[in-house]
XYZ file of C-alpha atoms in Angstrom:
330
model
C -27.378 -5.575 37.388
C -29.070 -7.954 39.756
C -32.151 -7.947 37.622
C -30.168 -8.773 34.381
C -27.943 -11.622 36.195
C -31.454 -13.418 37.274
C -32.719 -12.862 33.134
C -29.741 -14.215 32.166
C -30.278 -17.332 34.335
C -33.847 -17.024 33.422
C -33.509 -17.352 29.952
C -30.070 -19.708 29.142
C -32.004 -22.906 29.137
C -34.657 -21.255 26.136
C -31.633 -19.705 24.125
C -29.777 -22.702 24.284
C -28.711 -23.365 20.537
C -27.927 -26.373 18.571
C -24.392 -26.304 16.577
C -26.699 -27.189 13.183
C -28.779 -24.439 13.665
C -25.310 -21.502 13.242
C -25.160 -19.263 10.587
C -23.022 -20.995 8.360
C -22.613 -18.065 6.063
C -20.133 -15.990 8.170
C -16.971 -16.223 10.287
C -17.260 -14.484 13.494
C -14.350 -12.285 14.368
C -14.686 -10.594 17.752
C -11.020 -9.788 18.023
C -10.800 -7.634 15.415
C -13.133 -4.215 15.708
C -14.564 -1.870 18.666
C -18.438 -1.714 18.460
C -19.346 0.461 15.745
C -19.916 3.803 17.074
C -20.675 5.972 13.251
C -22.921 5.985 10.910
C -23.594 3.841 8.024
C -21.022 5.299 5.410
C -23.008 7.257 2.591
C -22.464 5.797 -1.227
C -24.005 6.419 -4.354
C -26.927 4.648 -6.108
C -29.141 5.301 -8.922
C -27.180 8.719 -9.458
C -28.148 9.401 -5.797
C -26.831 9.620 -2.225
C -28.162 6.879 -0.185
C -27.058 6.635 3.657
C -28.798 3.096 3.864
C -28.620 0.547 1.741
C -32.467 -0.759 1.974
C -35.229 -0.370 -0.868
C -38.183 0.081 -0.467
C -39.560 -2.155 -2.932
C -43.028 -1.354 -4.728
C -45.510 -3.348 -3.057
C -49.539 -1.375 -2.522
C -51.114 0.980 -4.840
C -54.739 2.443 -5.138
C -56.209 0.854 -1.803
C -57.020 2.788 0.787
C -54.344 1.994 2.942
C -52.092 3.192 0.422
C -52.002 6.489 1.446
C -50.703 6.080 5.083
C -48.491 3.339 3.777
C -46.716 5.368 1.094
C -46.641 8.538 4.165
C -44.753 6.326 6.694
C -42.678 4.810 4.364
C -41.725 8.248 2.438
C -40.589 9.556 5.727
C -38.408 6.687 6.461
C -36.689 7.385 3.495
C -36.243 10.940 4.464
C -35.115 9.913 8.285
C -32.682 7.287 7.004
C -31.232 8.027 3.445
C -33.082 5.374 1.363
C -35.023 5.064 -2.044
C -38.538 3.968 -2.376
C -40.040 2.159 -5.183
C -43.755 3.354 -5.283
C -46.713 0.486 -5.495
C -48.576 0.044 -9.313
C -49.579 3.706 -10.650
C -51.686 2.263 -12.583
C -54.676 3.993 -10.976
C -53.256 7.280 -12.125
C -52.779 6.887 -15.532
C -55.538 8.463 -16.131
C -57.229 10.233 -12.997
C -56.390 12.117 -10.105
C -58.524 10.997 -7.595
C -55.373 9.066 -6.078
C -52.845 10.836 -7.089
C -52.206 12.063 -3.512
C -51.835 8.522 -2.635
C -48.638 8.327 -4.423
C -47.125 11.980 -4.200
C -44.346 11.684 -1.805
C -41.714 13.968 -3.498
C -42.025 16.790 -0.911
C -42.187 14.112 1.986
C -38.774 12.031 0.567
C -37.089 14.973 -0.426
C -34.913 15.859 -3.615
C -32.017 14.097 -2.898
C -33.253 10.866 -2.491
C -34.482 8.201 -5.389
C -38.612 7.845 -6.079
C -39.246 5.743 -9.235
C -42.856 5.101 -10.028
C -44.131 1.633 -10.985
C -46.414 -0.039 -13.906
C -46.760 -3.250 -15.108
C -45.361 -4.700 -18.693
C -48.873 -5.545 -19.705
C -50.208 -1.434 -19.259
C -46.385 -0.710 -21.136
C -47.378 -3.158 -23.741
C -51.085 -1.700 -23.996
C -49.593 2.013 -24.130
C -47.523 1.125 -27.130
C -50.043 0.081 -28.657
C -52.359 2.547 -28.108
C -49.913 4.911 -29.090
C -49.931 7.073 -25.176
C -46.526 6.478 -24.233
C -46.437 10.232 -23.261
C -49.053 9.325 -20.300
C -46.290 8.010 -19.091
C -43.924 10.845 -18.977
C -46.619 13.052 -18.055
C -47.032 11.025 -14.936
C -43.094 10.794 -13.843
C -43.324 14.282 -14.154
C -46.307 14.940 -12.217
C -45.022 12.747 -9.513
C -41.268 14.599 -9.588
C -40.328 10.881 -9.873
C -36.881 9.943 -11.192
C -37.824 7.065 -13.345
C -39.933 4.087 -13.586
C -40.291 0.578 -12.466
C -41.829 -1.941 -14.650
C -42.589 -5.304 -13.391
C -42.470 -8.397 -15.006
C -45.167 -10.546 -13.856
C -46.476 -12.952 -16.590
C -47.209 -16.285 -14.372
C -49.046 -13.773 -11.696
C -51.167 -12.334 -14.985
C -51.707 -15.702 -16.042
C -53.440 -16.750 -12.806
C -55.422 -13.913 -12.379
C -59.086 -14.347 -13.364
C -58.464 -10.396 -14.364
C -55.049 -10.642 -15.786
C -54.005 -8.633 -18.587
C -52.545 -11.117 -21.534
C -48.927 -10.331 -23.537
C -49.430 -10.079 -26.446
C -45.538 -9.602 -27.191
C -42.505 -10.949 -25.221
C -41.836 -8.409 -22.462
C -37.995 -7.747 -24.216
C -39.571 -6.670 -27.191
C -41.644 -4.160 -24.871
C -38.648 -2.918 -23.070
C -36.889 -2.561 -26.345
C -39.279 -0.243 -27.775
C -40.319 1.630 -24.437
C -36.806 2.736 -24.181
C -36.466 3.708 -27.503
C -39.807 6.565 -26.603
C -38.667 6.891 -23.544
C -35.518 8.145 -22.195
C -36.305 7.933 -18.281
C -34.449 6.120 -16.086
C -35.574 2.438 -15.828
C -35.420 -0.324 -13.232
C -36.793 -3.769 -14.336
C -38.015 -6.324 -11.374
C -40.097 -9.276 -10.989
C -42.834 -10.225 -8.369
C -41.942 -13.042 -6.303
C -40.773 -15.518 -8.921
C -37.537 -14.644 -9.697
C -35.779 -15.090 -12.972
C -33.454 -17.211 -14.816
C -30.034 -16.524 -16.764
C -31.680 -16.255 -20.002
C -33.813 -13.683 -19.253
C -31.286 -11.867 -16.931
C -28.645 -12.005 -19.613
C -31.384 -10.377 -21.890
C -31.987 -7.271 -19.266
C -28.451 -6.914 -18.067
C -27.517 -6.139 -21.761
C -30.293 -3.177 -21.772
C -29.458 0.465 -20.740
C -31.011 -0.179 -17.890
C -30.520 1.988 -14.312
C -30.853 -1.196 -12.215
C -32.387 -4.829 -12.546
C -34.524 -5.507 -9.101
C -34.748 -9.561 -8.402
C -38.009 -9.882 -6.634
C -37.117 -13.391 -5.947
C -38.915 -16.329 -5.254
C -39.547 -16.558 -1.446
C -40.766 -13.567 -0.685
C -44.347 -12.398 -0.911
C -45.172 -14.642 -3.871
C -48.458 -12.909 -6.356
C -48.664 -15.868 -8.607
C -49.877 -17.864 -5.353
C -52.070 -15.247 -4.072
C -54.195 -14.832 -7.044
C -54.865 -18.591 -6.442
C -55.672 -17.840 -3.278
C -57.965 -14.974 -4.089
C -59.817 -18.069 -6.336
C -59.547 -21.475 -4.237
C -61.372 -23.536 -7.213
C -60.491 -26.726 -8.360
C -59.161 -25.312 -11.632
C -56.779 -22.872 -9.693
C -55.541 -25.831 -7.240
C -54.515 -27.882 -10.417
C -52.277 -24.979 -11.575
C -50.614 -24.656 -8.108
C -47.878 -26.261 -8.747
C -46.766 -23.098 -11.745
C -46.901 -20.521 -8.291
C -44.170 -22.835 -6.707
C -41.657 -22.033 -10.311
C -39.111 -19.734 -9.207
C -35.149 -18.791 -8.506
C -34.104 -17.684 -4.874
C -32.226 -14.144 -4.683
C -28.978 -16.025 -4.235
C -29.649 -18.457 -7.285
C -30.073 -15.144 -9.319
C -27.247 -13.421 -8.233
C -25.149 -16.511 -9.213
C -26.009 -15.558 -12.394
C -25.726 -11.984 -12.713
C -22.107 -12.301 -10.943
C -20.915 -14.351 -14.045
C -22.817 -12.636 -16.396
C -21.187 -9.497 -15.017
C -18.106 -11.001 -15.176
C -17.945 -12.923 -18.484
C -20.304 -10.569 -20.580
C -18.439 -7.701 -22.207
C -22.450 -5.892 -23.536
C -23.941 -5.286 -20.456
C -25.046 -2.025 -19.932
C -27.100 -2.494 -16.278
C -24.219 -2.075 -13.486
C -26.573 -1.781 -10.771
C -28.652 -4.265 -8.730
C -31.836 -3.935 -6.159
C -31.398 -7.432 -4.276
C -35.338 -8.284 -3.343
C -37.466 -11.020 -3.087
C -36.621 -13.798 0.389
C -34.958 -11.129 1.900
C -36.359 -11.029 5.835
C -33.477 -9.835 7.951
C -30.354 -7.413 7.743
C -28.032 -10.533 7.791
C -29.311 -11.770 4.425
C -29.213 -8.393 2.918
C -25.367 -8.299 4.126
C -24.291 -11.809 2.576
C -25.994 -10.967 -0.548
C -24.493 -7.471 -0.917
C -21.371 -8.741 0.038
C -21.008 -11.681 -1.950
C -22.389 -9.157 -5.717
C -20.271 -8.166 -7.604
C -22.407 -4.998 -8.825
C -22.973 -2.340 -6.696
C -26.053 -3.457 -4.865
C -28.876 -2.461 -2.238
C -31.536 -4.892 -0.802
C -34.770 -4.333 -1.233
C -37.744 -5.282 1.308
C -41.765 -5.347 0.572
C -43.921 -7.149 2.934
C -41.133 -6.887 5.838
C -41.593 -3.346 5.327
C -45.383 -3.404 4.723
C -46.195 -4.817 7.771
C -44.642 -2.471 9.715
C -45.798 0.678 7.925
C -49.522 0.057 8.367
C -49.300 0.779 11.838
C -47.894 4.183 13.528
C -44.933 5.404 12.217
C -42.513 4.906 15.270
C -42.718 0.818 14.944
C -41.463 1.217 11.107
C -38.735 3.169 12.509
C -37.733 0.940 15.002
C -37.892 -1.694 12.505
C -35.327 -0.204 10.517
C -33.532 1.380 13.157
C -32.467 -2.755 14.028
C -31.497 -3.686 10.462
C -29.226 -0.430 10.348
C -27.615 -2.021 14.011
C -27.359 -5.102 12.653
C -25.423 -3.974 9.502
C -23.476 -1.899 11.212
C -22.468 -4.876 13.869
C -22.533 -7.165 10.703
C -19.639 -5.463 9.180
C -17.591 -4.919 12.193
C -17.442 -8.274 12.941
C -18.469 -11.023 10.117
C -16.541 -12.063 6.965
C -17.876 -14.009 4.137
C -17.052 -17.745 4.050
């Protein structure tokens, strides 16, 4: 006790806290609840039992990292009752060489949501080329419950190797779903999106509609990055074109709420997301059923050994679990 009473003393001056800097999101009620001493109460999500409500959003595919990444973060899922979005399967379209990378059914378990992930541009090429069923021979060679296709046009654009639309990405959805009848999630990469185009994917049959908001990891401004020319610092300013994950769920609360056609009931809250507190408020505040999802957070965390991702996520599950004994929404 002595040694905490000198820390305490120690350390008051450097935690001191100025009244702007609160939380301004919450009221704190201390009166009102014990510490939590259960579990996270299990719910159900994409036609699954989760136990946490953290996704692991798609972020690495065909590197060589991706294998331990996908591991660790497989058996995180298993250890804390979460679904994982896998990184672009892309790379196994057509070969096997790293299909291990991405087969984490037996590691995640049956009980537990896997989607697999491609891009619109590779959806939009399949169509055309008339190999839809590469598709569904994949899901079912991964034991994967559906797919996630990203929407990345302004990343495409800036990428010296982007892949071009030929077609709007709704007209792509439109016919994908009409081939195939796996479940679907729909997300963005860091940019967000606005009403119009939310409106347009809420009224799909759609299992869930993933933000990947802008101010998260952001892959319009790292293929500039990858190509620091003069031509790619004039179209900077396009990477910096975006909606925050609270702008976006804005919208989808009135859309939700004043458009009778929607067929997506589900949301995957991503993109700006970097602590357990702004997972909460956005959960909270949807008026979907809703999960939040993390990439880079998560990422980071996973490349090294597995017992720092754990504690990771072993501190967002205390901190939603303090978070709703003792904060209310504004």
């Amino acid at each position: 006790m002595t040694d905490r009473k000198r820390d305490h003393i120690d350390l008051a001056f450097r935690s001191h806290m100025e009244n702007a800097l609160a939380d301004k999101r919450f009221y704190y009620e201390p009166l009102l609840s014990a510490h939590p001493d259960k579990e996270l109460q299990a719910f159900e999500f994409l036609g699954k039992q989760l136990r946490t409500p953290i996704w692991v959003s798609s972020m690495t595919g065909g590197t060589e990292k991706a294998a331990k990444i996908n591991l660790n973060l497989a058996r995180a899922c298993a250890q804390f009752g979460m679904g994982m979005g896998l990184g672009s399967c892309r790379s196994i379209l057509d070969s096997k060489a790293h299909f291990a990378d991405f087969d984490m059914r037996s590691v995640i378990g049956d009980d537990l949501p896997l989607y697999a992930n491609l891009g619109i541009c590779q959806i939009e090429t399949l169509i055309k080329d008339k190999a839809l069923d590469k598709v569904e021979a994949m899901l079912h060679d991964l034991r994967a419950d559906g797919l996630i296709v990203h929407i990345n046009p302004m990343q495409e654009s800036l990428q010296p190797e982007g892949d071009l639309m030929k077609r709007s990405p709704i007209e792509t959805l439109n016919e994908m779903m009409e081939q195939i009848k796996a479940p679907i999630i729909v997300k963005e990469v860091g940019q967000g999106m606005g009403p119009k185009s939310l409106e347009a994917l809420m009224q799909l049959p759609l299992q869930a509609l993933e933000f990947g908001a802008f101010g998260g990891t952001n892959f319009a401004k790292i293929e500039l990055m990858r190509h620091p020319e003069k031509a790619g610092q004039v179209l900077e300013a396009l990477s910096e074109i975006g909606h925050n994950a609270e702008e976006m769920l804005e919208w989808t609360n009135a859309i939700y709420k004043n458009n009778k056609t929607i067929q997506c009931k589900e949301l995957i809250i991503s993109g700006g997301v970097t602590s357990c507190l702004d997972g909460y408020y956005l959960m909270k505040k949807s008026k979907m059923p809703a999960i939040y999802g993390q990439a880079s957070a998560l990422l980071r965390h996973a490349q090294a050994e597995y017992n720092e991702l754990e504690s990771y996520i072993k501190s967002q599950i205390k901190g939603l679990q303090l978070a709703e004994a003792y904060l209310d929404l504004r």
